[in-house]
Structure formats: C-alpha cells, structure tokens
C-alpha cells in the first residue's frame, strides 16, 4: 500500500492542515456538542453529569443533527458547579474493527435564584464625582 508516494506496511504518518473544532454548550434543559473541521464523525455520543469531575452519572445518548449532537429533556440542578462530559465513539483500525472515543468536559455554573446585591454595591441615584490632581516631581 502506498501513501504519499511511499510504500508503507501497516503504519504511515498522516498530516492534516485543518483544525478539529468543537463547542460543548450546557443549559438547564439540554446540552449540545457542535463539531467541525477535522473532528471525527461519531457513530454515537453519550452525555454524562458530575458535581465533582470524578464520579459521573449518565444523562443518555445524544441525537445527531448535522454536525451537532444534542441531549434534550434534561433537568439539571441549579445554583451549583456542574460538569457535563460528552463522549463520542467512532470506528477505527483495520476494517473498522476497533472503536475509539473522543471526549469533552464542560464546567458550568448553573444559575439559581438571583442573589440581591449588597447595599454597598447598589449605585446611588446621583454619582459622586472625584477629581484628582497629580504632580510630577523630578
């Protein structure tokens, strides 16, 4: 078998000038993994949820739509740090006899109830104007 004009036996180095692009977006009711460029084409994607980035709970399989994989119908908890992990599986190896995976983890703070601003941060209706005079000494 030849690659790049050279005969190869089982191994070859391939180069790619196109970057693999991805974005994992998280909302309370859904999560979407958008892929582009030289990203692999997955046969399936699984989404998982964690509060400590160590122990994960399955959220379910994603649904493909073009270059996006989505999981809808979620009810993620609010007011805490969460981690969403997307794992994409694709066939590889000789005669597609192996399965590989690519994963992406997104840390997101799911918004909870809005917190009232402390009184010290509330702006007065009339702003205070301060003037400074700087003198340079040589």
mmCIF file of C-alpha atoms in Angstrom:
data_model
loop_
_atom_site.group_PDB
_atom_site.id
_atom_site.type_symbol
_atom_site.label_atom_id
_atom_site.label_comp_id
_atom_site.label_asym_id
_atom_site.label_seq_id
_atom_site.Cartn_x
_atom_site.Cartn_y
_atom_site.Cartn_z
ATOM 1 C CA UNK A 1 0.000 0.000 0.000
ATOM 2 C CA UNK A 2 1.318 3.430 -0.832
ATOM 3 C CA UNK A 3 0.714 6.732 0.939
ATOM 4 C CA UNK A 4 2.189 10.000 -0.252
ATOM 5 C CA UNK A 5 4.132 8.199 -2.971
ATOM 6 C CA UNK A 6 5.896 5.912 -0.488
ATOM 7 C CA UNK A 7 5.237 2.237 0.105
ATOM 8 C CA UNK A 8 4.079 1.545 3.669
ATOM 9 C CA UNK A 9 3.450 -1.663 5.541
ATOM 10 C CA UNK A 10 0.808 -1.235 8.284
ATOM 11 C CA UNK A 11 1.979 2.199 9.523
ATOM 12 C CA UNK A 12 2.022 5.656 7.980
ATOM 13 C CA UNK A 13 2.137 9.178 9.303
ATOM 14 C CA UNK A 14 -0.642 11.406 8.017
ATOM 15 C CA UNK A 15 -0.826 15.168 8.354
ATOM 16 C CA UNK A 16 -3.869 17.385 8.366
ATOM 17 C CA UNK A 17 -3.848 21.161 7.988
ATOM 18 C CA UNK A 18 -7.455 21.521 9.176
ATOM 19 C CA UNK A 19 -8.097 22.000 12.904
ATOM 20 C CA UNK A 20 -10.609 19.895 14.831
ATOM 21 C CA UNK A 21 -13.187 22.347 16.200
ATOM 22 C CA UNK A 22 -15.713 21.725 18.960
ATOM 23 C CA UNK A 23 -18.053 23.508 21.365
ATOM 24 C CA UNK A 24 -19.949 21.927 24.261
ATOM 25 C CA UNK A 25 -22.873 24.140 25.289
ATOM 26 C CA UNK A 26 -24.809 23.478 28.502
ATOM 27 C CA UNK A 27 -28.253 24.721 29.550
ATOM 28 C CA UNK A 28 -30.573 23.506 32.305
ATOM 29 C CA UNK A 29 -32.777 21.526 29.911
ATOM 30 C CA UNK A 30 -30.329 20.497 27.168
ATOM 31 C CA UNK A 31 -26.716 20.153 26.120
ATOM 32 C CA UNK A 32 -25.264 20.344 22.606
ATOM 33 C CA UNK A 33 -21.872 19.266 21.283
ATOM 34 C CA UNK A 34 -21.044 21.001 17.995
ATOM 35 C CA UNK A 35 -18.149 19.638 15.948
ATOM 36 C CA UNK A 36 -16.405 20.908 12.851
ATOM 37 C CA UNK A 37 -13.245 20.869 10.806
ATOM 38 C CA UNK A 38 -11.203 17.682 11.143
ATOM 39 C CA UNK A 39 -13.255 16.292 14.058
ATOM 40 C CA UNK A 40 -14.061 12.585 13.773
ATOM 41 C CA UNK A 41 -17.541 11.531 12.639
ATOM 42 C CA UNK A 42 -19.117 9.738 15.567
ATOM 43 C CA UNK A 43 -21.375 6.700 15.411
ATOM 44 C CA UNK A 44 -22.835 7.591 18.820
ATOM 45 C CA UNK A 45 -22.428 10.158 21.620
ATOM 46 C CA UNK A 46 -23.134 9.724 25.349
ATOM 47 C CA UNK A 47 -23.652 12.619 27.772
ATOM 48 C CA UNK A 48 -22.829 12.424 31.491
ATOM 49 C CA UNK A 49 -23.212 14.685 34.542
ATOM 50 C CA UNK A 50 -20.995 15.226 37.623
ATOM 51 C CA UNK A 51 -20.675 17.601 40.560
ATOM 52 C CA UNK A 52 -17.041 16.679 41.359
ATOM 53 C CA UNK A 53 -15.499 15.880 37.920
ATOM 54 C CA UNK A 54 -14.684 12.366 39.196
ATOM 55 C CA UNK A 55 -17.946 10.442 39.527
ATOM 56 C CA UNK A 56 -20.259 10.726 36.534
ATOM 57 C CA UNK A 57 -23.928 9.823 36.092
ATOM 58 C CA UNK A 58 -25.264 9.004 32.596
ATOM 59 C CA UNK A 59 -27.669 11.526 31.077
ATOM 60 C CA UNK A 60 -28.319 9.391 27.996
ATOM 61 C CA UNK A 61 -27.387 9.105 24.354
ATOM 62 C CA UNK A 62 -27.276 12.145 22.109
ATOM 63 C CA UNK A 63 -29.231 12.711 18.920
ATOM 64 C CA UNK A 64 -27.337 13.677 15.761
ATOM 65 C CA UNK A 65 -28.390 16.613 13.583
ATOM 66 C CA UNK A 66 -25.728 17.511 11.027
ATOM 67 C CA UNK A 67 -22.523 18.337 12.896
ATOM 68 C CA UNK A 68 -24.317 18.642 16.265
ATOM 69 C CA UNK A 69 -25.136 16.057 18.912
ATOM 70 C CA UNK A 70 -27.802 17.050 21.450
ATOM 71 C CA UNK A 71 -29.437 15.673 24.559
ATOM 72 C CA UNK A 72 -32.731 17.342 25.423
ATOM 73 C CA UNK A 73 -35.340 16.850 28.132
ATOM 74 C CA UNK A 74 -32.830 17.355 30.945
ATOM 75 C CA UNK A 75 -33.495 18.857 34.349
ATOM 76 C CA UNK A 76 -30.054 19.815 35.622
ATOM 77 C CA UNK A 77 -29.815 21.157 39.170
ATOM 78 C CA UNK A 78 -29.405 24.889 39.633
ATOM 79 C CA UNK A 79 -27.159 27.050 41.767
ATOM 80 C CA UNK A 80 -24.084 24.801 41.749
ATOM 81 C CA UNK A 81 -20.980 23.941 39.768
ATOM 82 C CA UNK A 82 -21.613 21.048 37.400
ATOM 83 C CA UNK A 83 -19.559 19.145 34.864
ATOM 84 C CA UNK A 84 -21.013 17.816 31.631
ATOM 85 C CA UNK A 85 -18.988 15.213 29.757
ATOM 86 C CA UNK A 86 -19.687 14.286 26.140
ATOM 87 C CA UNK A 87 -18.085 11.117 24.790
ATOM 88 C CA UNK A 88 -18.133 10.487 21.067
ATOM 89 C CA UNK A 89 -17.435 6.993 19.748
ATOM 90 C CA UNK A 90 -16.162 6.238 16.253
ATOM 91 C CA UNK A 91 -14.919 3.228 14.342
ATOM 92 C CA UNK A 92 -11.234 2.909 13.549
ATOM 93 C CA UNK A 93 -8.500 0.357 12.975
ATOM 94 C CA UNK A 94 -8.147 -2.265 10.315
ATOM 95 C CA UNK A 95 -11.531 -2.833 8.632
ATOM 96 C CA UNK A 96 -13.114 -0.601 11.333
ATOM 97 C CA UNK A 97 -12.525 -3.412 13.824
ATOM 98 C CA UNK A 98 -11.867 -1.060 16.754
ATOM 99 C CA UNK A 99 -13.801 1.671 18.477
ATOM 100 C CA UNK A 100 -12.147 4.865 19.721
ATOM 101 C CA UNK A 101 -13.531 7.765 21.685
ATOM 102 C CA UNK A 102 -13.090 11.499 21.959
ATOM 103 C CA UNK A 103 -14.404 13.331 24.986
ATOM 104 C CA UNK A 104 -15.041 16.898 26.023
ATOM 105 C CA UNK A 105 -15.818 18.160 29.537
ATOM 106 C CA UNK A 106 -17.521 21.477 30.246
ATOM 107 C CA UNK A 107 -17.590 23.076 33.694
ATOM 108 C CA UNK A 108 -20.663 25.241 34.084
ATOM 109 C CA UNK A 109 -22.306 27.112 36.923
ATOM 110 C CA UNK A 110 -25.995 26.558 36.527
ATOM 111 C CA UNK A 111 -27.815 29.722 37.539
ATOM 112 C CA UNK A 112 -30.025 29.508 40.602
ATOM 113 C CA UNK A 113 -32.151 32.132 42.251
ATOM 114 C CA UNK A 114 -30.807 35.637 41.650
ATOM 115 C CA UNK A 115 -28.966 36.988 44.665
ATOM 116 C CA UNK A 116 -29.728 40.505 45.885
ATOM 117 C CA UNK A 117 -26.866 42.943 45.548
ATOM 118 C CA UNK A 118 -25.237 44.034 48.807
ATOM 119 C CA UNK A 119 -26.122 47.618 49.748
ATOM 120 C CA UNK A 120 -22.507 48.694 49.221
ATOM 121 C CA UNK A 121 -22.768 47.755 45.518
ATOM 122 C CA UNK A 122 -26.066 49.463 44.790
ATOM 123 C CA UNK A 123 -25.450 52.710 42.930
ATOM 124 C CA UNK A 124 -26.787 55.876 44.405
ATOM 125 C CA UNK A 125 -29.073 57.834 42.079
ATOM 126 C CA UNK A 126 -26.523 60.643 41.931
ATOM 127 C CA UNK A 127 -22.950 59.534 41.220
ATOM 128 C CA UNK A 128 -20.088 61.103 43.159
ATOM 129 C CA UNK A 129 -17.522 62.934 41.045
ATOM 130 C CA UNK A 130 -13.963 62.906 42.280
ATOM 131 C CA UNK A 131 -11.147 64.927 40.841
ATOM 132 C CA UNK A 132 -7.537 64.045 41.244
ATOM 133 C CA UNK A 133 -4.510 66.262 40.827
ATOM 134 C CA UNK A 134 -1.254 64.593 40.025
ATOM 135 C CA UNK A 135 2.053 66.397 40.397
ATOM 136 C CA UNK A 136 5.226 65.079 38.943
ATOM 137 C CA UNK A 137 8.461 65.770 40.734
ATOM 138 C CA UNK A 138 11.817 65.459 39.084
#
